[in-house]
Amino acid sequence: MSKKLIVIVATPDCLALDIIGPSDVFGCVKNIPPNTSKLSMEGYDILIASATKELQIVTNSGLVIHCQKSLYDIKDKIDTLIIGGFSNHHKWDGYPKLIKWLKEKHHTIRRICSVCIGAFVLAEGGFLKGKKATTHWEYQEDLKMGYDDIQVESHPIFVKDGKVYTSAGASAGIDLSLALVEEDYGRKVAMQIAQSLVLYLKRPGSQSQFSTFLTQQLSSKNNIREIQEWIMEHLKENLDVQTLADRALMSPRNFARVFLKEIGLTPAKYIEKLRIESSKIYLEETDFSMDFIAQECGFGTSETMRKTFLRWLQLSPFEYRKLFGRH
């Protein structure tokens, strides 16, 4: 069986990590023993393609990437196309040719992806119309303002909508690539790659941009893992042990015992920590009020959030924002 062709598109002034990160993830598949996955492990052919006629692409950092081909010279069937980001989406004049090529070829490509502000290429080509999408947080408002037919998701690391995948800042391209490998060859393969690259494997789908605590390996027990994922998506709700146990089809006592054994924290402590990590994102990246953040993250009141922060971090939310906020 032939290998899947992964094409990673490099544009002038691109971010090197957008190109190199995904390439390294897909490249690691060849090092995984074939019997690791129950699925056929044909692996990938990886091609770094220039979005211009020039094969030498100078990145934003000055690093020069030597591309194997110009995108427009590729004749083989592309399985997955990944468009890397570049330093300023307003200044690149290569949009028209790239978008024209995408419109001609998109129906033959199984997955079309973007990293960082590569999403603007997909948006300009109409590939995100009526879809959910994300991009680097600095450019989310630009995406919303420029394309009001796109549902821009503020916090996900990456978003899948049909065959189109968009991801946030540069390192999110690595997370997306791990998720694509997991789609193709299963979680065990993706976990081995993450471990070999000293990375954390995030769950598939639109996971919030949580910190390392939330991106640690999920439980190997499916019912506990599913509960962990459900908790992440329902932090605003009442998450008592009875509710969680019912979802796991377990008794409350057995659920609490198994959860503690698997995760190393009681359900209550785990949820509290998730709420802390979720609120840290709001404090770092937004100007939302303390009351709003407390409600969104499930604390109920800003005073409860303040006490929880002091207990876990020895900092108040206000002090945390002052230290780590973007302003």
Short mmCIF file of N, CA and C in Angstrom, two decimals, residues 165-311:
data_model
loop_
_atom_site.label_atom_id
_atom_site.label_comp_id
_atom_site.label_asym_id
_atom_site.label_seq_id
_atom_site.Cartn_x
_atom_site.Cartn_y
_atom_site.Cartn_z
N TYR A 165 -9.17 21.66 8.80
CA TYR A 165 -8.63 21.76 10.15
C TYR A 165 -7.87 23.09 10.27
N THR A 166 -8.14 23.83 11.32
CA THR A 166 -7.38 25.05 11.59
C THR A 166 -6.79 24.95 13.00
N SER A 167 -5.63 25.57 13.20
CA SER A 167 -5.00 25.51 14.52
C SER A 167 -4.52 26.88 14.94
N ALA A 168 -4.23 27.00 16.23
CA ALA A 168 -3.86 28.29 16.82
C ALA A 168 -2.39 28.60 16.56
N GLY A 169 -1.71 29.16 17.57
CA GLY A 169 -0.32 29.57 17.41
C GLY A 169 0.60 28.44 17.00
N ALA A 170 1.83 28.79 16.66
CA ALA A 170 2.76 27.88 15.98
C ALA A 170 2.85 26.49 16.58
N SER A 171 3.01 26.39 17.90
CA SER A 171 3.16 25.06 18.50
C SER A 171 1.90 24.23 18.37
N ALA A 172 0.76 24.89 18.14
CA ALA A 172 -0.50 24.16 17.96
C ALA A 172 -0.46 23.31 16.69
N GLY A 173 0.41 23.66 15.74
CA GLY A 173 0.56 22.83 14.55
C GLY A 173 1.09 21.45 14.89
N ILE A 174 1.89 21.37 15.94
CA ILE A 174 2.39 20.07 16.41
C ILE A 174 1.25 19.28 17.02
N ASP A 175 0.43 19.95 17.84
CA ASP A 175 -0.73 19.28 18.45
C ASP A 175 -1.68 18.77 17.38
N LEU A 176 -1.93 19.60 16.37
CA LEU A 176 -2.80 19.18 15.27
C LEU A 176 -2.22 17.98 14.55
N SER A 177 -0.93 18.00 14.29
CA SER A 177 -0.29 16.90 13.57
C SER A 177 -0.39 15.60 14.36
N LEU A 178 -0.21 15.66 15.68
CA LEU A 178 -0.38 14.47 16.51
C LEU A 178 -1.81 13.95 16.41
N ALA A 179 -2.78 14.86 16.38
CA ALA A 179 -4.17 14.43 16.26
C ALA A 179 -4.43 13.78 14.91
N LEU A 180 -3.80 14.28 13.85
CA LEU A 180 -3.97 13.67 12.52
C LEU A 180 -3.36 12.27 12.49
N VAL A 181 -2.19 12.11 13.12
CA VAL A 181 -1.59 10.78 13.23
C VAL A 181 -2.51 9.85 14.01
N GLU A 182 -3.10 10.37 15.08
CA GLU A 182 -4.02 9.54 15.87
C GLU A 182 -5.23 9.12 15.03
N GLU A 183 -5.74 10.03 14.20
CA GLU A 183 -6.85 9.67 13.30
C GLU A 183 -6.45 8.52 12.39
N ASP A 184 -5.22 8.56 11.89
CA ASP A 184 -4.78 7.57 10.91
C ASP A 184 -4.38 6.25 11.53
N TYR A 185 -3.68 6.29 12.66
CA TYR A 185 -3.05 5.08 13.19
C TYR A 185 -3.36 4.78 14.65
N GLY A 186 -4.19 5.60 15.27
CA GLY A 186 -4.61 5.30 16.63
C GLY A 186 -3.83 6.06 17.69
N ARG A 187 -4.40 6.09 18.88
CA ARG A 187 -3.83 6.87 19.97
C ARG A 187 -2.48 6.33 20.42
N LYS A 188 -2.30 5.02 20.40
CA LYS A 188 -1.05 4.45 20.90
C LYS A 188 0.14 4.94 20.08
N VAL A 189 -0.03 4.99 18.77
CA VAL A 189 1.04 5.49 17.90
C VAL A 189 1.31 6.97 18.19
N ALA A 190 0.24 7.76 18.29
CA ALA A 190 0.41 9.19 18.56
C ALA A 190 1.09 9.42 19.91
N MET A 191 0.73 8.61 20.90
CA MET A 191 1.35 8.75 22.22
C MET A 191 2.84 8.44 22.17
N GLN A 192 3.21 7.41 21.41
CA GLN A 192 4.64 7.07 21.30
C GLN A 192 5.43 8.20 20.64
N ILE A 193 4.83 8.82 19.63
CA ILE A 193 5.49 9.94 18.96
C ILE A 193 5.63 11.11 19.93
N ALA A 194 4.55 11.41 20.65
CA ALA A 194 4.59 12.50 21.62
C ALA A 194 5.69 12.27 22.65
N GLN A 195 5.78 11.03 23.12
CA GLN A 195 6.80 10.71 24.11
C GLN A 195 8.21 10.83 23.53
N SER A 196 8.38 10.40 22.28
CA SER A 196 9.72 10.46 21.67
C SER A 196 10.16 11.90 21.44
N LEU A 197 9.20 12.79 21.24
CA LEU A 197 9.52 14.21 21.03
C LEU A 197 9.42 15.01 22.33
N VAL A 198 9.20 14.30 23.43
CA VAL A 198 9.03 14.91 24.75
C VAL A 198 7.92 15.95 24.70
N LEU A 199 6.76 15.51 24.21
CA LEU A 199 5.59 16.36 24.11
C LEU A 199 4.46 15.77 24.93
N TYR A 200 3.42 16.58 25.14
CA TYR A 200 2.19 16.09 25.74
C TYR A 200 1.19 15.88 24.63
N LEU A 201 0.47 14.77 24.71
CA LEU A 201 -0.53 14.48 23.69
C LEU A 201 -1.87 15.02 24.14
N LYS A 202 -2.38 15.95 23.41
CA LYS A 202 -3.68 16.54 23.73
C LYS A 202 -4.78 15.69 23.13
N ARG A 203 -5.95 15.81 23.68
CA ARG A 203 -7.04 14.99 23.17
C ARG A 203 -7.48 15.50 21.81
N PRO A 204 -8.07 14.64 20.97
CA PRO A 204 -8.53 15.08 19.66
C PRO A 204 -9.63 16.12 19.79
N GLY A 205 -9.84 16.90 18.73
CA GLY A 205 -10.95 17.83 18.70
C GLY A 205 -10.58 19.20 19.23
N SER A 206 -11.60 19.96 19.58
CA SER A 206 -11.42 21.36 19.92
C SER A 206 -11.12 21.57 21.39
N GLN A 207 -10.04 21.01 21.87
CA GLN A 207 -9.70 21.19 23.28
C GLN A 207 -9.26 22.62 23.53
N SER A 208 -9.69 23.18 24.66
CA SER A 208 -9.26 24.52 25.01
C SER A 208 -7.75 24.58 25.17
N GLN A 209 -7.21 25.78 25.03
CA GLN A 209 -5.77 25.95 25.10
C GLN A 209 -5.32 25.92 26.55
N PHE A 210 -5.49 24.78 27.20
CA PHE A 210 -5.13 24.61 28.59
C PHE A 210 -3.62 24.42 28.73
N SER A 211 -3.15 24.49 29.96
CA SER A 211 -1.73 24.35 30.24
C SER A 211 -1.31 22.90 30.30
N THR A 212 -0.05 22.69 30.66
CA THR A 212 0.51 21.35 30.73
C THR A 212 -0.31 20.42 31.61
N PHE A 213 -0.86 20.94 32.70
CA PHE A 213 -1.64 20.08 33.60
C PHE A 213 -2.76 19.38 32.83
N LEU A 214 -3.43 20.13 31.95
CA LEU A 214 -4.56 19.57 31.23
C LEU A 214 -4.13 18.73 30.04
N THR A 215 -2.90 18.90 29.61
CA THR A 215 -2.45 18.16 28.44
C THR A 215 -1.63 16.94 28.82
N GLN A 216 -1.63 16.61 30.11
CA GLN A 216 -0.97 15.38 30.50
C GLN A 216 -1.77 14.21 29.93
N GLN A 217 -1.19 13.02 29.92
CA GLN A 217 -1.87 11.87 29.32
C GLN A 217 -3.17 11.59 30.05
N LEU A 218 -4.20 11.38 29.27
CA LEU A 218 -5.49 11.03 29.85
C LEU A 218 -5.48 9.57 30.30
N SER A 219 -6.45 9.22 31.10
CA SER A 219 -6.53 7.86 31.62
C SER A 219 -6.61 6.84 30.49
N SER A 220 -6.01 5.69 30.72
CA SER A 220 -6.08 4.61 29.73
C SER A 220 -7.42 3.90 29.78
N LYS A 221 -8.17 4.11 30.86
CA LYS A 221 -9.51 3.52 30.97
C LYS A 221 -10.50 4.39 30.21
N ASN A 222 -11.17 3.79 29.24
CA ASN A 222 -12.02 4.59 28.36
C ASN A 222 -13.08 5.38 29.10
N ASN A 223 -13.73 4.75 30.10
CA ASN A 223 -14.82 5.46 30.76
C ASN A 223 -14.31 6.64 31.58
N ILE A 224 -13.14 6.50 32.20
CA ILE A 224 -12.57 7.63 32.95
C ILE A 224 -12.05 8.70 31.99
N ARG A 225 -11.42 8.27 30.90
CA ARG A 225 -10.94 9.23 29.91
C ARG A 225 -12.10 10.04 29.33
N GLU A 226 -13.20 9.37 29.03
CA GLU A 226 -14.37 10.08 28.49
C GLU A 226 -14.91 11.09 29.49
N ILE A 227 -14.88 10.73 30.78
CA ILE A 227 -15.33 11.66 31.81
C ILE A 227 -14.39 12.86 31.87
N GLN A 228 -13.09 12.62 31.78
CA GLN A 228 -12.14 13.74 31.78
C GLN A 228 -12.44 14.71 30.64
N GLU A 229 -12.68 14.16 29.46
CA GLU A 229 -12.96 15.00 28.30
C GLU A 229 -14.27 15.75 28.48
N TRP A 230 -15.27 15.06 29.05
CA TRP A 230 -16.57 15.69 29.27
C TRP A 230 -16.45 16.82 30.28
N ILE A 231 -15.68 16.61 31.34
CA ILE A 231 -15.47 17.65 32.35
C ILE A 231 -14.88 18.90 31.70
N MET A 232 -13.89 18.74 30.82
CA MET A 232 -13.24 19.88 30.18
C MET A 232 -14.26 20.74 29.43
N GLU A 233 -15.28 20.10 28.89
CA GLU A 233 -16.26 20.81 28.07
C GLU A 233 -17.45 21.33 28.88
N HIS A 234 -17.51 21.00 30.17
CA HIS A 234 -18.68 21.36 30.97
C HIS A 234 -18.29 21.95 32.32
N LEU A 235 -17.23 22.74 32.33
CA LEU A 235 -16.74 23.29 33.59
C LEU A 235 -17.75 24.20 34.28
N LYS A 236 -18.67 24.79 33.52
CA LYS A 236 -19.65 25.71 34.11
C LYS A 236 -20.74 24.97 34.89
N GLU A 237 -20.85 23.67 34.67
CA GLU A 237 -21.97 22.91 35.23
C GLU A 237 -21.65 22.36 36.62
N ASN A 238 -22.69 21.82 37.27
CA ASN A 238 -22.52 21.14 38.55
C ASN A 238 -21.82 19.80 38.29
N LEU A 239 -20.64 19.64 38.83
CA LEU A 239 -19.84 18.45 38.54
C LEU A 239 -19.58 17.65 39.82
N ASP A 240 -20.65 17.29 40.51
CA ASP A 240 -20.47 16.49 41.72
C ASP A 240 -20.20 15.04 41.35
N VAL A 241 -19.75 14.26 42.32
CA VAL A 241 -19.36 12.87 42.07
C VAL A 241 -20.53 12.05 41.55
N GLN A 242 -21.72 12.31 42.06
CA GLN A 242 -22.89 11.54 41.61
C GLN A 242 -23.12 11.75 40.11
N THR A 243 -23.04 12.99 39.66
CA THR A 243 -23.24 13.29 38.24
C THR A 243 -22.20 12.59 37.38
N LEU A 244 -20.94 12.66 37.80
CA LEU A 244 -19.87 12.04 37.03
C LEU A 244 -19.97 10.52 37.05
N ALA A 245 -20.30 9.97 38.21
CA ALA A 245 -20.44 8.51 38.33
C ALA A 245 -21.56 8.00 37.44
N ASP A 246 -22.67 8.74 37.40
CA ASP A 246 -23.79 8.34 36.54
C ASP A 246 -23.36 8.29 35.08
N ARG A 247 -22.58 9.28 34.64
CA ARG A 247 -22.11 9.29 33.26
C ARG A 247 -21.17 8.13 32.99
N ALA A 248 -20.40 7.74 33.99
CA ALA A 248 -19.45 6.63 33.83
C ALA A 248 -20.09 5.27 34.06
N LEU A 249 -21.38 5.28 34.41
CA LEU A 249 -22.12 4.05 34.71
C LEU A 249 -21.44 3.27 35.84
N MET A 250 -21.09 4.01 36.89
CA MET A 250 -20.44 3.43 38.06
C MET A 250 -21.12 3.97 39.31
N SER A 251 -20.92 3.28 40.42
CA SER A 251 -21.40 3.82 41.69
C SER A 251 -20.49 4.97 42.10
N PRO A 252 -21.01 5.95 42.84
CA PRO A 252 -20.17 7.08 43.26
C PRO A 252 -18.91 6.64 43.99
N ARG A 253 -19.03 5.68 44.90
CA ARG A 253 -17.86 5.25 45.67
C ARG A 253 -16.81 4.60 44.77
N ASN A 254 -17.25 3.72 43.87
CA ASN A 254 -16.30 3.06 42.98
C ASN A 254 -15.68 4.05 41.99
N PHE A 255 -16.51 4.97 41.49
CA PHE A 255 -15.98 5.99 40.57
C PHE A 255 -14.89 6.81 41.24
N ALA A 256 -15.16 7.29 42.46
CA ALA A 256 -14.18 8.11 43.17
C ALA A 256 -12.89 7.34 43.41
N ARG A 257 -13.02 6.06 43.74
CA ARG A 257 -11.84 5.23 44.00
C ARG A 257 -11.02 5.04 42.73
N VAL A 258 -11.68 4.68 41.62
CA VAL A 258 -10.98 4.44 40.36
C VAL A 258 -10.37 5.73 39.83
N PHE A 259 -11.11 6.83 39.94
CA PHE A 259 -10.62 8.11 39.45
C PHE A 259 -9.34 8.51 40.18
N LEU A 260 -9.35 8.39 41.50
CA LEU A 260 -8.18 8.73 42.29
C LEU A 260 -6.98 7.86 41.91
N LYS A 261 -7.23 6.58 41.71
CA LYS A 261 -6.16 5.66 41.34
C LYS A 261 -5.58 6.00 39.97
N GLU A 262 -6.45 6.35 39.01
CA GLU A 262 -6.01 6.63 37.65
C GLU A 262 -5.34 8.00 37.51
N ILE A 263 -5.90 9.01 38.16
CA ILE A 263 -5.48 10.39 37.92
C ILE A 263 -4.56 10.93 39.01
N GLY A 264 -4.69 10.36 40.19
CA GLY A 264 -3.85 10.84 41.29
C GLY A 264 -4.45 11.99 42.06
N LEU A 265 -5.66 12.38 41.71
CA LEU A 265 -6.40 13.43 42.41
C LEU A 265 -7.83 12.97 42.60
N THR A 266 -8.48 13.45 43.64
CA THR A 266 -9.91 13.19 43.78
C THR A 266 -10.64 13.93 42.66
N PRO A 267 -11.86 13.51 42.30
CA PRO A 267 -12.60 14.25 41.28
C PRO A 267 -12.74 15.74 41.61
N ALA A 268 -13.00 16.05 42.87
CA ALA A 268 -13.19 17.45 43.26
C ALA A 268 -11.92 18.27 43.05
N LYS A 269 -10.77 17.72 43.46
CA LYS A 269 -9.51 18.43 43.29
C LYS A 269 -9.15 18.57 41.81
N TYR A 270 -9.43 17.52 41.05
CA TYR A 270 -9.15 17.56 39.61
C TYR A 270 -9.96 18.66 38.94
N ILE A 271 -11.24 18.73 39.25
CA ILE A 271 -12.12 19.74 38.65
C ILE A 271 -11.68 21.14 39.07
N GLU A 272 -11.32 21.28 40.33
CA GLU A 272 -10.86 22.58 40.81
C GLU A 272 -9.61 23.02 40.05
N LYS A 273 -8.70 22.08 39.83
CA LYS A 273 -7.48 22.40 39.10
C LYS A 273 -7.78 22.75 37.64
N LEU A 274 -8.71 22.04 37.03
CA LEU A 274 -9.11 22.38 35.65
C LEU A 274 -9.67 23.79 35.59
N ARG A 275 -10.49 24.14 36.56
CA ARG A 275 -11.08 25.48 36.57
C ARG A 275 -10.01 26.55 36.74
N ILE A 276 -9.02 26.26 37.56
CA ILE A 276 -7.89 27.18 37.71
C ILE A 276 -7.18 27.37 36.37
N GLU A 277 -6.87 26.26 35.70
CA GLU A 277 -6.12 26.33 34.45
C GLU A 277 -6.93 27.03 33.36
N SER A 278 -8.23 26.77 33.32
CA SER A 278 -9.08 27.43 32.33
C SER A 278 -9.12 28.94 32.58
N SER A 279 -9.26 29.32 33.84
CA SER A 279 -9.33 30.75 34.16
C SER A 279 -8.00 31.45 33.89
N LYS A 280 -6.88 30.73 34.02
CA LYS A 280 -5.58 31.33 33.73
C LYS A 280 -5.49 31.78 32.28
N ILE A 281 -6.11 31.02 31.39
CA ILE A 281 -6.10 31.41 29.97
C ILE A 281 -6.82 32.73 29.78
N TYR A 282 -8.01 32.85 30.40
CA TYR A 282 -8.75 34.11 30.31
C TYR A 282 -7.93 35.27 30.88
N LEU A 283 -7.29 35.03 32.01
CA LEU A 283 -6.51 36.09 32.66
C LEU A 283 -5.29 36.49 31.83
N GLU A 284 -4.69 35.52 31.15
CA GLU A 284 -3.50 35.79 30.34
C GLU A 284 -3.85 36.48 29.03
N GLU A 285 -4.99 36.13 28.43
CA GLU A 285 -5.23 36.50 27.04
C GLU A 285 -6.44 37.40 26.81
N THR A 286 -7.21 37.74 27.84
CA THR A 286 -8.38 38.59 27.65
C THR A 286 -8.43 39.69 28.71
N ASP A 287 -9.36 40.62 28.49
CA ASP A 287 -9.63 41.67 29.47
C ASP A 287 -10.96 41.45 30.17
N PHE A 288 -11.51 40.26 30.07
CA PHE A 288 -12.81 39.98 30.68
C PHE A 288 -12.76 40.22 32.19
N SER A 289 -13.91 40.60 32.73
CA SER A 289 -13.99 40.88 34.17
C SER A 289 -13.82 39.61 34.99
N MET A 290 -13.46 39.78 36.25
CA MET A 290 -13.30 38.64 37.15
C MET A 290 -14.62 37.89 37.32
N ASP A 291 -15.72 38.63 37.39
CA ASP A 291 -17.03 37.98 37.54
C ASP A 291 -17.35 37.10 36.34
N PHE A 292 -17.06 37.63 35.14
CA PHE A 292 -17.33 36.86 33.92
C PHE A 292 -16.48 35.59 33.89
N ILE A 293 -15.19 35.73 34.17
CA ILE A 293 -14.29 34.57 34.14
C ILE A 293 -14.72 33.53 35.16
N ALA A 294 -15.09 33.99 36.35
CA ALA A 294 -15.53 33.07 37.40
C ALA A 294 -16.74 32.27 36.95
N GLN A 295 -17.68 32.92 36.28
CA GLN A 295 -18.87 32.23 35.78
C GLN A 295 -18.51 31.24 34.68
N GLU A 296 -17.69 31.69 33.73
CA GLU A 296 -17.34 30.84 32.59
C GLU A 296 -16.57 29.59 33.01
N CYS A 297 -15.79 29.71 34.06
CA CYS A 297 -14.92 28.60 34.47
C CYS A 297 -15.52 27.76 35.59
N GLY A 298 -16.73 28.10 36.01
CA GLY A 298 -17.43 27.24 36.96
C GLY A 298 -17.22 27.55 38.42
N PHE A 299 -16.58 28.68 38.74
CA PHE A 299 -16.39 29.04 40.15
C PHE A 299 -17.66 29.62 40.77
N GLY A 300 -18.52 30.17 39.94
CA GLY A 300 -19.74 30.79 40.45
C GLY A 300 -19.55 32.26 40.75
N THR A 301 -18.64 32.57 41.66
CA THR A 301 -18.39 33.97 42.02
C THR A 301 -16.89 34.27 41.95
N SER A 302 -16.59 35.55 41.78
CA SER A 302 -15.18 35.95 41.73
C SER A 302 -14.49 35.74 43.07
N GLU A 303 -15.26 35.81 44.16
CA GLU A 303 -14.66 35.59 45.48
C GLU A 303 -14.24 34.13 45.65
N THR A 304 -15.08 33.21 45.17
CA THR A 304 -14.70 31.79 45.21
C THR A 304 -13.46 31.55 44.36
N MET A 305 -13.41 32.18 43.19
CA MET A 305 -12.24 32.04 42.33
C MET A 305 -11.00 32.60 43.02
N ARG A 306 -11.13 33.73 43.69
CA ARG A 306 -9.99 34.34 44.38
C ARG A 306 -9.44 33.42 45.46
N LYS A 307 -10.34 32.85 46.27
CA LYS A 307 -9.91 31.96 47.35
C LYS A 307 -9.24 30.70 46.79
N THR A 308 -9.78 30.20 45.68
CA THR A 308 -9.20 29.00 45.07
C THR A 308 -7.81 29.29 44.52
N PHE A 309 -7.65 30.44 43.86
CA PHE A 309 -6.33 30.84 43.36
C PHE A 309 -5.32 30.94 44.50
N LEU A 310 -5.72 31.57 45.57
CA LEU A 310 -4.80 31.74 46.70
C LEU A 310 -4.39 30.39 47.29
N ARG A 311 -5.34 29.47 47.31
CA ARG A 311 -5.05 28.15 47.87
C ARG A 311 -4.08 27.36 46.99
#
